[in-house]
Amino acid sequence: MSRYGCQSMAAPMTRVLMRRPGESLRRADPAEWHYNDYFDAEKAIAQYDAFVELVAASGTEIVWLEDTGDGLSDAMFTRDASLITRAGAVLLRMGKPLRAGEPELHGRAYEAAGIPVLGRLSGDARIEGGDTLWLDEHTLVVGMGFRSNREGVRQLNELLNPQGIEVLGFDLPVWGGEAACLHLMSVISPLAEDVYLVHSRLIPAALWSLMKERGITLIEAPEAEFHDSLGLNLNVMPLSPGDCLMIDGFPGTRTVMERHGIRVRTFAGDALCMACEGGPTCLTNPILREA
Ligand SMILES: NC(=O)NCCC[C@H](N)C(=O)O
């Protein structure tokens, strides 16, 4: 059985790439990295450990990247620097200049784990993994905003069309501006193959229509919690279909999901996720999800 290949958002996650925050996060200048007043490095590291326990308890094998003090404090958000397919990994190119060194870290980890690299983006292409979402195993959608662009979508099509994968790009709005992090997955979290948690107001209309055409149930999270959580209530990660992790403190969002039969478990994430603009989906890069 192959030990890599993820072309699904919610099939049982059995292997995942993660990086535990350490010296780089401790030394990060919050103003430089656009972390906010919730930021507290020691608390964030403790919250990360609690998150890891939930992931590990599911039986998922974690492939670790180490924070050796390289200064790449956002590298704990492993979702963003590479994309795993059944044909191998694609090393991406980051829209946030401070994160430019991350794809090579992933490349080295994949080499060590025996996972082939199918290709890498180059030149003006920009794609961050948080802007990508598998609508089905043959269709990858990309949100094009400040982190991902049209040239990135073009290069992904060049790499992935021969693998039977079509890549569709949709424009994202300005929202919090160039320095902030708005990914496609900041406004859509698949919870099961055909059930997504959404913040509709920020979803490209054409993508919203495509999801409806596909028969996907769109669960609307409470507007007030989106604002209170700085958008992190929307960042919900399935360990398997309908079995999800999110940060705590947002009971309205949890309740709407539970009403749709979704199991939700929480961890404290103010100093880690709300502070650094990334939730459980961003902290994990699934290497293998299989039905
Ligand atoms: N997939 C994600 O939404 N990742 C979150 C990345 C947050 C990080 N501080 C960044 O600005 O890139």
Short mmCIF file of C-alpha atoms and ligand atoms in Angstrom, two decimals:
data_model
loop_
_atom_site.label_atom_id
_atom_site.label_comp_id
_atom_site.label_asym_id
_atom_site.label_seq_id
_atom_site.Cartn_x
_atom_site.Cartn_y
_atom_site.Cartn_z
CA MET A 1 0.00 0.00 0.00
CA SER A 2 1.29 3.43 -0.90
CA ARG A 3 2.14 5.64 2.10
CA TYR A 4 1.46 8.98 0.49
CA GLY A 5 -1.23 10.46 -1.70
CA CYS A 6 -3.91 12.84 -0.56
CA GLN A 7 -6.56 13.99 -3.01
CA SER A 8 -9.37 14.32 -0.50
CA MET A 9 -10.13 16.81 2.25
CA ALA A 10 -11.83 14.52 4.75
CA ALA A 11 -11.02 10.83 4.13
CA PRO A 12 -9.37 9.27 7.21
CA MET A 13 -6.01 10.95 7.78
CA THR A 14 -3.38 8.31 8.50
CA ARG A 15 -0.13 10.24 7.91
CA VAL A 16 0.58 13.94 8.28
CA LEU A 17 3.47 16.41 8.05
CA MET A 18 3.82 18.71 11.09
CA ARG A 19 6.42 21.03 12.61
CA ARG A 20 6.51 21.63 16.34
CA PRO A 21 7.11 25.32 17.13
CA GLY A 22 10.27 26.00 19.13
CA GLU A 23 13.16 28.45 19.03
CA SER A 24 12.00 30.20 15.87
CA LEU A 25 8.63 31.01 17.39
CA ARG A 26 10.22 32.08 20.68
CA ARG A 27 12.43 34.54 18.82
CA ALA A 28 9.77 35.81 16.40
CA ASP A 29 9.10 39.55 16.34
CA PRO A 30 5.29 39.70 16.36
CA ALA A 31 5.21 42.95 14.38
CA GLU A 32 7.41 41.48 11.64
CA TRP A 33 5.36 38.28 11.36
CA HIS A 34 1.96 39.98 11.68
CA TYR A 35 1.11 38.17 14.93
CA ASN A 36 -1.34 40.05 17.12
CA ASP A 37 -1.82 40.81 20.84
CA TYR A 38 -2.90 37.24 21.60
CA PHE A 39 0.66 36.13 20.83
CA ASP A 40 2.56 34.42 23.64
CA ALA A 41 5.20 31.98 22.39
CA GLU A 42 5.37 29.71 25.47
CA LYS A 43 1.59 29.48 25.67
CA ALA A 44 1.42 28.81 21.93
CA ILE A 45 3.90 25.94 22.26
CA ALA A 46 1.85 24.40 25.10
CA GLN A 47 -1.33 24.77 23.05
CA TYR A 48 0.41 23.11 20.12
CA ASP A 49 1.34 20.13 22.31
CA ALA A 50 -2.31 19.69 23.32
CA PHE A 51 -3.30 19.80 19.65
CA VAL A 52 -0.68 17.16 18.80
CA GLU A 53 -2.13 14.86 21.46
CA LEU A 54 -5.52 14.97 19.75
CA VAL A 55 -3.98 14.24 16.36
CA ALA A 56 -1.77 11.43 17.69
CA ALA A 57 -4.65 9.84 19.62
CA SER A 58 -6.43 9.27 16.31
CA GLY A 59 -3.63 6.91 15.32
CA THR A 60 -2.30 9.24 12.61
CA GLU A 61 1.44 8.86 12.02
CA ILE A 62 3.17 12.23 12.29
CA VAL A 63 6.16 12.95 10.06
CA TRP A 64 8.05 15.66 11.95
CA LEU A 65 9.90 18.70 10.71
CA GLU A 66 12.12 20.14 13.41
CA ASP A 67 12.30 23.80 14.38
CA THR A 68 16.06 24.10 14.73
CA GLY A 69 15.99 27.86 15.23
CA ASP A 70 16.09 28.65 11.49
CA GLY A 71 13.89 31.71 12.10
CA LEU A 72 11.02 30.37 10.01
CA SER A 73 8.37 30.81 12.69
CA ASP A 74 5.41 30.38 10.30
CA ALA A 75 6.78 26.99 9.22
CA MET A 76 4.60 25.34 11.89
CA PHE A 77 1.80 25.95 9.36
CA THR A 78 2.89 23.00 7.26
CA ARG A 79 -0.25 23.06 5.09
CA ASP A 80 1.08 25.92 3.06
CA ALA A 81 4.47 25.02 1.59
CA SER A 82 3.68 21.82 -0.33
CA LEU A 83 0.82 19.87 -1.83
CA ILE A 84 0.68 16.10 -1.74
CA THR A 85 -0.86 14.14 -4.61
CA ARG A 86 -0.92 10.43 -5.44
CA ALA A 87 1.87 11.13 -7.93
CA GLY A 88 4.08 12.77 -5.29
CA ALA A 89 4.60 16.14 -3.64
CA VAL A 90 4.56 19.53 -5.29
CA LEU A 91 6.83 22.10 -3.64
CA LEU A 92 4.97 25.40 -3.74
CA ARG A 93 6.14 29.05 -3.78
CA MET A 94 5.01 31.22 -0.91
CA GLY A 95 3.11 34.48 -1.33
CA LYS A 96 4.45 35.76 2.03
CA PRO A 97 8.10 36.63 1.40
CA LEU A 98 9.17 35.74 4.98
CA ARG A 99 8.07 32.15 4.27
CA ALA A 100 10.11 31.69 1.08
CA GLY A 101 12.45 29.11 2.65
CA GLU A 102 9.73 26.65 3.67
CA PRO A 103 9.16 24.59 0.49
CA GLU A 104 12.78 23.39 0.57
CA LEU A 105 12.30 22.20 4.19
CA HIS A 106 9.38 20.12 2.97
CA GLY A 107 11.41 18.82 0.05
CA ARG A 108 14.10 17.52 2.42
CA ALA A 109 11.54 15.92 4.72
CA TYR A 110 9.85 14.16 1.81
CA GLU A 111 13.17 12.90 0.52
CA ALA A 112 13.97 11.49 3.97
CA ALA A 113 10.52 9.86 4.16
CA GLY A 114 10.81 8.32 0.69
CA ILE A 115 8.06 10.45 -0.82
CA PRO A 116 8.80 11.47 -4.41
CA VAL A 117 8.72 15.11 -5.44
CA LEU A 118 6.60 15.39 -8.57
CA GLY A 119 7.64 18.97 -9.23
CA ARG A 120 8.09 22.47 -7.90
CA LEU A 121 6.72 25.87 -8.83
CA SER A 122 9.11 28.45 -10.24
CA GLY A 123 9.49 32.07 -11.31
CA ASP A 124 6.49 34.31 -10.62
CA ALA A 125 4.20 31.48 -9.56
CA ARG A 126 2.75 31.73 -6.05
CA ILE A 127 0.58 29.10 -4.37
CA GLU A 128 0.11 28.49 -0.63
CA GLY A 129 -1.50 25.21 0.38
CA GLY A 130 -4.14 26.98 2.48
CA ASP A 131 -5.53 28.32 -0.79
CA THR A 132 -6.07 24.83 -2.20
CA LEU A 133 -8.99 22.48 -1.73
CA TRP A 134 -9.78 19.12 -3.34
CA LEU A 135 -13.37 19.30 -4.56
CA ASP A 136 -12.95 15.72 -5.70
CA GLU A 137 -9.94 13.59 -6.50
CA HIS A 138 -9.72 15.06 -10.02
CA THR A 139 -10.49 18.69 -9.18
CA LEU A 140 -8.32 21.04 -7.14
CA VAL A 141 -9.69 24.54 -6.54
CA VAL A 142 -7.38 27.45 -5.71
CA GLY A 143 -8.21 30.80 -4.14
CA MET A 144 -6.18 33.53 -5.83
CA GLY A 145 -5.50 36.44 -3.51
CA PHE A 146 -2.35 37.92 -1.98
CA ARG A 147 -0.81 34.45 -1.43
CA SER A 148 -1.62 32.55 -4.63
CA ASN A 149 -1.80 33.77 -8.22
CA ARG A 150 -2.84 32.92 -11.77
CA GLU A 151 0.69 31.87 -12.79
CA GLY A 152 0.67 29.45 -9.87
CA VAL A 153 -2.59 27.95 -11.12
CA ARG A 154 -1.12 27.71 -14.64
CA GLN A 155 1.99 25.88 -13.41
CA LEU A 156 -0.09 23.56 -11.22
CA ASN A 157 -2.21 22.67 -14.26
CA GLU A 158 0.94 21.94 -16.23
CA LEU A 159 2.18 19.59 -13.50
CA LEU A 160 -1.13 18.00 -12.55
CA ASN A 161 -3.14 17.72 -15.80
CA PRO A 162 -1.02 14.70 -16.86
CA GLN A 163 -2.11 13.09 -13.55
CA GLY A 164 -5.79 13.56 -14.46
CA ILE A 165 -6.21 16.58 -12.16
CA GLU A 166 -7.77 19.87 -13.23
CA VAL A 167 -6.91 23.02 -11.27
CA LEU A 168 -9.51 25.82 -11.14
CA GLY A 169 -8.66 29.31 -9.86
CA PHE A 170 -11.13 31.67 -8.16
CA ASP A 171 -10.40 35.26 -7.12
CA LEU A 172 -10.38 36.13 -3.41
CA PRO A 173 -11.13 39.64 -2.07
CA VAL A 174 -8.72 42.06 -0.36
CA TRP A 175 -10.40 41.64 3.09
CA GLY A 176 -7.70 42.35 5.77
CA GLY A 177 -5.12 43.58 3.25
CA GLU A 178 -1.74 42.50 1.92
CA ALA A 179 -0.09 41.82 5.27
CA ALA A 180 -2.95 39.67 6.60
CA CYS A 181 -3.60 36.03 5.88
CA LEU A 182 -6.79 35.26 3.98
CA HIS A 183 -6.63 31.84 2.38
CA LEU A 184 -9.45 30.01 0.61
CA MET A 185 -9.48 27.67 3.60
CA SER A 186 -9.96 30.68 5.89
CA VAL A 187 -13.54 30.74 4.61
CA ILE A 188 -14.26 27.08 3.76
CA SER A 189 -13.56 23.98 5.85
CA PRO A 190 -14.64 20.62 4.46
CA LEU A 191 -15.89 18.48 7.38
CA ALA A 192 -16.90 15.42 5.36
CA GLU A 193 -16.82 14.74 1.60
CA ASP A 194 -20.07 16.65 1.00
CA VAL A 195 -20.45 18.85 4.10
CA TYR A 196 -18.48 22.10 4.36
CA LEU A 197 -18.42 24.81 7.02
CA VAL A 198 -18.44 28.21 5.28
CA HIS A 199 -18.36 31.95 5.69
CA SER A 200 -20.34 32.65 2.49
CA ARG A 201 -19.76 36.38 2.31
CA LEU A 202 -16.11 35.88 1.45
CA ILE A 203 -16.54 32.94 -0.91
CA PRO A 204 -16.17 33.62 -4.65
CA ALA A 205 -19.71 33.44 -6.09
CA ALA A 206 -18.72 31.10 -8.92
CA LEU A 207 -17.17 28.66 -6.44
CA TRP A 208 -20.22 28.88 -4.16
CA SER A 209 -22.41 27.96 -7.18
CA LEU A 210 -20.09 25.10 -8.14
CA MET A 211 -20.25 23.66 -4.62
CA LYS A 212 -24.06 23.89 -4.64
CA GLU A 213 -24.17 22.21 -8.08
CA ARG A 214 -22.05 19.39 -6.64
CA GLY A 215 -24.70 18.85 -3.94
CA ILE A 216 -22.39 19.94 -1.12
CA THR A 217 -24.18 20.98 2.08
CA LEU A 218 -22.86 24.39 3.14
CA ILE A 219 -23.12 25.02 6.88
CA GLU A 220 -23.03 28.71 7.72
CA ALA A 221 -21.08 29.58 10.87
CA PRO A 222 -22.39 32.43 13.05
CA GLU A 223 -21.18 35.77 11.68
CA ALA A 224 -20.34 37.19 15.13
CA GLU A 225 -18.04 34.28 15.96
CA PHE A 226 -16.17 34.74 12.67
CA HIS A 227 -15.32 38.26 13.77
CA ASP A 228 -14.67 37.41 17.44
CA SER A 229 -12.34 34.55 16.51
CA LEU A 230 -10.54 36.61 13.83
CA GLY A 231 -11.85 34.00 11.38
CA LEU A 232 -10.40 31.01 13.25
CA ASN A 233 -13.83 29.52 14.11
CA LEU A 234 -13.99 28.57 10.43
CA ASN A 235 -10.76 26.61 10.54
CA VAL A 236 -11.93 23.09 11.36
CA MET A 237 -9.94 19.96 10.53
CA PRO A 238 -11.44 16.51 9.92
CA LEU A 239 -9.43 13.55 11.22
CA SER A 240 -11.92 11.42 9.32
CA PRO A 241 -15.31 12.26 7.76
CA GLY A 242 -17.40 14.08 10.36
CA ASP A 243 -14.82 13.77 13.18
CA CYS A 244 -13.27 17.21 13.57
CA LEU A 245 -10.94 19.42 15.62
CA MET A 246 -11.33 23.17 16.18
CA ILE A 247 -10.19 25.82 18.67
CA ASP A 248 -12.34 26.32 21.74
CA GLY A 249 -14.44 29.33 22.70
CA PHE A 250 -16.87 29.37 19.79
CA PRO A 251 -19.90 27.33 20.87
CA GLY A 252 -22.27 28.68 18.21
CA THR A 253 -20.04 27.36 15.43
CA ARG A 254 -19.66 24.05 17.23
CA THR A 255 -23.42 23.72 17.67
CA VAL A 256 -24.27 24.28 14.00
CA MET A 257 -21.83 21.55 13.05
CA GLU A 258 -23.13 19.14 15.71
CA ARG A 259 -26.67 19.69 14.40
CA HIS A 260 -25.41 18.25 11.11
CA GLY A 261 -24.07 15.16 12.88
CA ILE A 262 -20.45 16.31 13.04
CA ARG A 263 -18.37 15.29 16.07
CA VAL A 264 -16.30 18.25 17.26
CA ARG A 265 -13.44 18.26 19.77
CA THR A 266 -11.63 21.42 20.79
CA PHE A 267 -8.26 22.64 22.05
CA ALA A 268 -7.21 26.05 23.37
CA GLY A 269 -5.88 28.09 20.45
CA ASP A 270 -5.85 31.79 21.27
CA ALA A 271 -2.06 32.20 21.65
CA LEU A 272 -1.29 29.78 18.80
CA CYS A 273 -4.04 30.10 16.21
CA MET A 274 -5.79 33.42 16.77
CA ALA A 275 -2.44 35.10 17.39
CA CYS A 276 -0.60 33.69 14.36
CA GLU A 277 -3.55 33.55 11.91
CA GLY A 278 -3.68 29.80 11.37
CA GLY A 279 -5.80 26.97 12.76
CA PRO A 280 -5.71 23.17 12.80
CA THR A 281 -5.99 22.79 9.01
CA CYS A 282 -2.97 25.07 8.61
CA LEU A 283 -0.91 23.22 11.25
CA THR A 284 -1.26 19.92 9.37
CA ASN A 285 -0.35 18.82 5.86
CA PRO A 286 -2.03 15.45 5.29
CA ILE A 287 0.34 13.11 3.51
CA LEU A 288 -2.14 10.27 3.32
CA ARG A 289 -5.90 10.30 3.49
CA GLU A 290 -7.56 7.14 2.34
CA ALA A 291 -11.15 5.96 2.26
N1 LIG B 1 -3.34 27.66 5.79
C1 LIG B 1 -3.33 28.72 6.59
O1 LIG B 1 -4.32 29.44 6.71
N2 LIG B 1 -2.19 29.01 7.17
C2 LIG B 1 -2.04 30.07 8.10
C3 LIG B 1 -0.75 30.76 7.92
C4 LIG B 1 -0.54 31.87 8.93
C5 LIG B 1 0.78 32.54 8.81
N3 LIG B 1 1.03 33.42 9.91
C6 LIG B 1 0.88 33.33 7.53
O2 LIG B 1 0.64 34.53 7.55
O3 LIG B 1 1.20 32.75 6.51
#
